[in-house]
Amino acid sequence: MPLAQIDFVSPPDVVGITTSFFNGEIDLDPASSEIANTLIEANKFFTKEHNGLVQEWKANSVYLYPPRDLLSNDEQPRDPYLYKKRKRFQRSAQRVWLETCLRKYRKNEFEEAIVFLTSSEVALLTTQRLKLDLPLCICKERPELFIDEPGLPRLGRTRCFGFIYYFPSSLNTERRVGEFMEVFQNLGRIYC
């Protein structure tokens, strides 16, 4: 089976630091599976069948590692903007999930989020198009990913990089951004 059709599970070090950053628990993982949640241990999670793109993300803390594949027109949520082009094409799932996360953040559906991306294009180019000015950690090492199968087998060496965005809490924003910088600097370089 080609790697493009296999979903991956987050690196344990990213999950561990994120859980610690969120005071010991992740409230919601909107793009998960039963197997992945054995590692993430979110209080609530949405599987592919639940389609977290169209669910409400009512939570204090959200951890999101979007799927890496492409989403067809039918799999993407309806565009909330009235005058956007009607015809839509396949787009990166990580881009669609990041845009959805940003919309839900602006609608105050969750308090704060950590978003882990492995697509350089989405992490660096799409975020500029979205004018996404959030704290970012660029991982110093390539992420250790696992295959979303029973037993969570290790993927091995990957060519992807790891990017961690923080959608800060509206409560004590400055303090929480400082804590993000302090905690996540163990994984890589922080940009604010």
C-alpha positions as a printed NumPy array, in Angstrom:
array([[  0.   ,   0.   ,   0.   ],
       [  1.453,   3.425,  -0.958],
       [  2.371,   5.707,   1.936],
       [ -0.06 ,   8.36 ,   0.655],
       [ -2.935,   6.064,   1.641],
       [ -1.629,   5.372,   5.148],
       [ -2.437,   7.682,   8.017],
       [  0.195,   8.45 ,  10.626],
       [  0.048,   8.996,  14.377],
       [  1.756,  11.873,  16.173],
       [  5.27 ,  11.639,  17.596],
       [  5.159,  10.645,  21.286],
       [  7.468,  13.514,  22.304],
       [  5.109,  16.094,  20.752],
       [  2.107,  14.446,  22.418],
       [  3.875,  14.279,  25.797],
       [  4.926,  17.922,  25.769],
       [  1.479,  18.998,  24.534],
       [ -0.269,  17.029,  27.292],
       [  2.033,  18.583,  29.869],
       [  1.452,  22.057,  28.398],
       [ -2.313,  21.514,  28.721],
       [ -1.963,  20.624,  32.439],
       [ -2.118,  16.877,  31.963],
       [ -4.993,  16.424,  29.536],
       [ -6.055,  17.085,  25.971],
       [ -9.78 ,  17.802,  25.773],
       [-10.282,  17.199,  22.041],
       [ -8.476,  15.606,  19.109],
       [-10.707,  16.354,  16.094],
       [ -8.742,  14.261,  13.557],
       [ -8.042,  10.949,  15.239],
       [ -8.837,   7.26 ,  15.37 ],
       [ -9.399,   4.632,  18.055],
       [ -5.795,   3.472,  17.623],
       [ -4.268,   6.97 ,  17.605],
       [ -6.163,   7.894,  20.744],
       [ -4.38 ,   5.121,  22.649],
       [ -1.342,   7.426,  22.368],
       [ -3.043,  10.852,  22.45 ],
       [ -5.51 ,   9.951,  25.229],
       [ -7.819,  12.883,  24.443],
       [-10.991,  13.118,  26.514],
       [-12.953,  13.339,  23.248],
       [-11.927,  12.6  ,  19.684],
       [-13.463,  12.43 ,  16.232],
       [-12.65 ,   9.636,  13.819],
       [-12.79 ,   9.795,  10.031],
       [-16.383,   8.553,  10.24 ],
       [-17.317,  11.44 ,  12.573],
       [-15.639,  13.943,  10.204],
       [-14.266,  16.46 ,  12.678],
       [-14.26 ,  19.113,   9.946],
       [-18.024,  19.518,  10.351],
       [-18.322,  18.923,  14.115],
       [-18.325,  21.558,  16.849],
       [-15.008,  21.692,  18.678],
       [-16.32 ,  22.737,  22.096],
       [-13.258,  22.265,  24.297],
       [-10.693,  24.031,  26.409],
       [ -7.668,  22.408,  24.773],
       [ -7.396,  20.979,  21.249],
       [ -4.57 ,  18.917,  19.78 ],
       [ -4.645,  18.53 ,  16.004],
       [ -2.411,  16.493,  13.703],
       [ -4.304,  16.622,  10.403],
       [ -4.208,  13.778,   7.874],
       [ -1.617,  14.203,   5.145],
       [ -3.603,  13.168,   2.087],
       [ -5.592,  15.267,  -0.395],
       [ -9.27 ,  15.992,   0.14 ],
       [-11.683,  15.934,  -2.763],
       [-14.286,  18.636,  -3.286],
       [-16.944,  16.533,  -1.508],
       [-14.763,  15.916,   1.555],
       [-14.114,  19.625,   2.185],
       [-16.495,  21.66 ,   4.348],
       [-18.619,  24.225,   2.536],
       [-16.883,  27.553,   2.061],
       [-18.208,  30.074,   4.6  ],
       [-17.533,  33.022,   2.294],
       [-20.389,  33.986,  -0.002],
       [-18.394,  35.29 ,  -2.935],
       [-15.658,  32.668,  -3.143],
       [-15.394,  30.574,  -6.294],
       [-17.963,  27.819,  -6.394],
       [-15.681,  25.292,  -8.085],
       [-13.248,  23.708,  -5.654],
       [-10.379,  21.405,  -6.367],
       [ -8.516,  18.792,  -4.396],
       [ -6.569,  20.421,  -1.602],
       [ -4.104,  19.296,   0.998],
       [ -5.929,  17.832,   3.994],
       [ -3.497,  19.634,   6.294],
       [ -4.426,  22.934,   4.668],
       [ -8.181,  22.284,   4.948],
       [ -7.851,  21.231,   8.604],
       [ -5.676,  24.273,   9.422],
       [ -8.203,  26.624,   7.796],
       [-11.029,  24.902,   9.698],
       [ -9.097,  25.196,  12.967],
       [ -8.579,  28.907,  12.343],
       [-12.307,  29.451,  11.652],
       [-13.314,  27.54 ,  14.786],
       [-10.732,  29.463,  16.841],
       [-12.145,  32.767,  15.627],
       [-15.651,  31.542,  16.521],
       [-14.398,  30.7  ,  20.055],
       [-15.289,  27.009,  19.758],
       [-12.176,  26.18 ,  21.806],
       [ -9.9  ,  28.015,  24.203],
       [ -6.433,  27.065,  22.883],
       [ -4.855,  24.579,  20.489],
       [ -1.63 ,  22.954,  19.438],
       [ -1.503,  22.068,  15.728],
       [  1.232,  19.708,  14.521],
       [  1.938,  19.829,  10.773],
       [  4.312,  17.854,   8.578],
       [  3.642,  19.705,   5.322],
       [  6.241,  22.423,   4.767],
       [  4.031,  24.056,   2.148],
       [  1.081,  24.332,   4.52 ],
       [  3.153,  25.323,   7.546],
       [  5.093,  28.048,   5.771],
       [  3.177,  29.19 ,   2.679],
       [ -0.493,  28.659,   3.5  ],
       [ -0.053,  30.314,   6.877],
       [  1.247,  33.424,   5.088],
       [ -1.771,  33.474,   2.769],
       [ -4.052,  33.133,   5.787],
       [ -2.094,  35.888,   7.575],
       [ -1.679,  33.447,  10.426],
       [  0.617,  35.153,  12.911],
       [  0.895,  32.616,  15.718],
       [  3.747,  31.253,  17.826],
       [  5.564,  28.516,  15.909],
       [  8.026,  25.809,  16.872],
       [ 10.049,  24.313,  14.02 ],
       [ 11.247,  20.937,  15.235],
       [ 15.008,  20.457,  15.238],
       [ 14.713,  16.776,  14.325],
       [ 12.537,  14.974,  11.834],
       [  9.422,  13.691,  13.601],
       [  9.181,  10.078,  14.71 ],
       [  5.848,   9.034,  13.225],
       [  3.877,   5.846,  13.73 ],
       [  1.485,   4.053,  11.391],
       [ -2.172,   4.134,  12.411],
       [ -2.48 ,   0.355,  12.805],
       [ -2.771,  -1.953,  15.822],
       [  0.464,  -1.913,  17.782],
       [  1.407,   1.492,  16.318],
       [  4.387,   0.312,  14.223],
       [  7.117,   2.912,  13.735],
       [  7.307,   4.446,  10.266],
       [ 11.098,   4.711,  10.166],
       [ 12.988,   7.628,   8.64 ],
       [ 10.813,  10.296,   7.096],
       [ 11.667,  13.207,   4.853],
       [  9.08 ,  15.493,   6.43 ],
       [  9.695,  18.178,   9.   ],
       [  7.662,  19.027,  12.083],
       [  5.918,  22.36 ,  12.646],
       [  3.964,  23.139,  15.809],
       [  1.595,  26.107,  15.894],
       [  0.045,  27.44 ,  19.07 ],
       [ -3.403,  29.044,  18.958],
       [ -3.155,  30.975,  22.249],
       [ -5.729,  31.254,  24.961],
       [ -7.553,  34.568,  25.196],
       [ -7.062,  34.339,  28.964],
       [ -3.547,  35.28 ,  30.077],
       [ -2.344,  35.278,  26.455],
       [  1.082,  36.716,  27.166],
       [  1.751,  34.252,  29.994],
       [  0.565,  31.262,  27.933],
       [  2.698,  32.268,  24.931],
       [  5.678,  32.515,  27.286],
       [  4.899,  29.053,  28.626],
       [  4.636,  27.716,  25.056],
       [  8.072,  29.137,  24.297],
       [  9.556,  27.667,  27.463],
       [  8.028,  24.199,  27.105],
       [  8.324,  23.664,  23.339],
       [ 11.891,  24.972,  23.013],
       [ 12.913,  21.426,  23.952],
       [ 11.602,  20.282,  20.553],
       [ 12.992,  23.044,  18.351],
       [ 13.308,  26.701,  17.573],
       [ 10.475,  29.045,  18.58 ],
       [  9.255,  31.968,  16.503],
       [  6.738,  34.491,  17.854]])
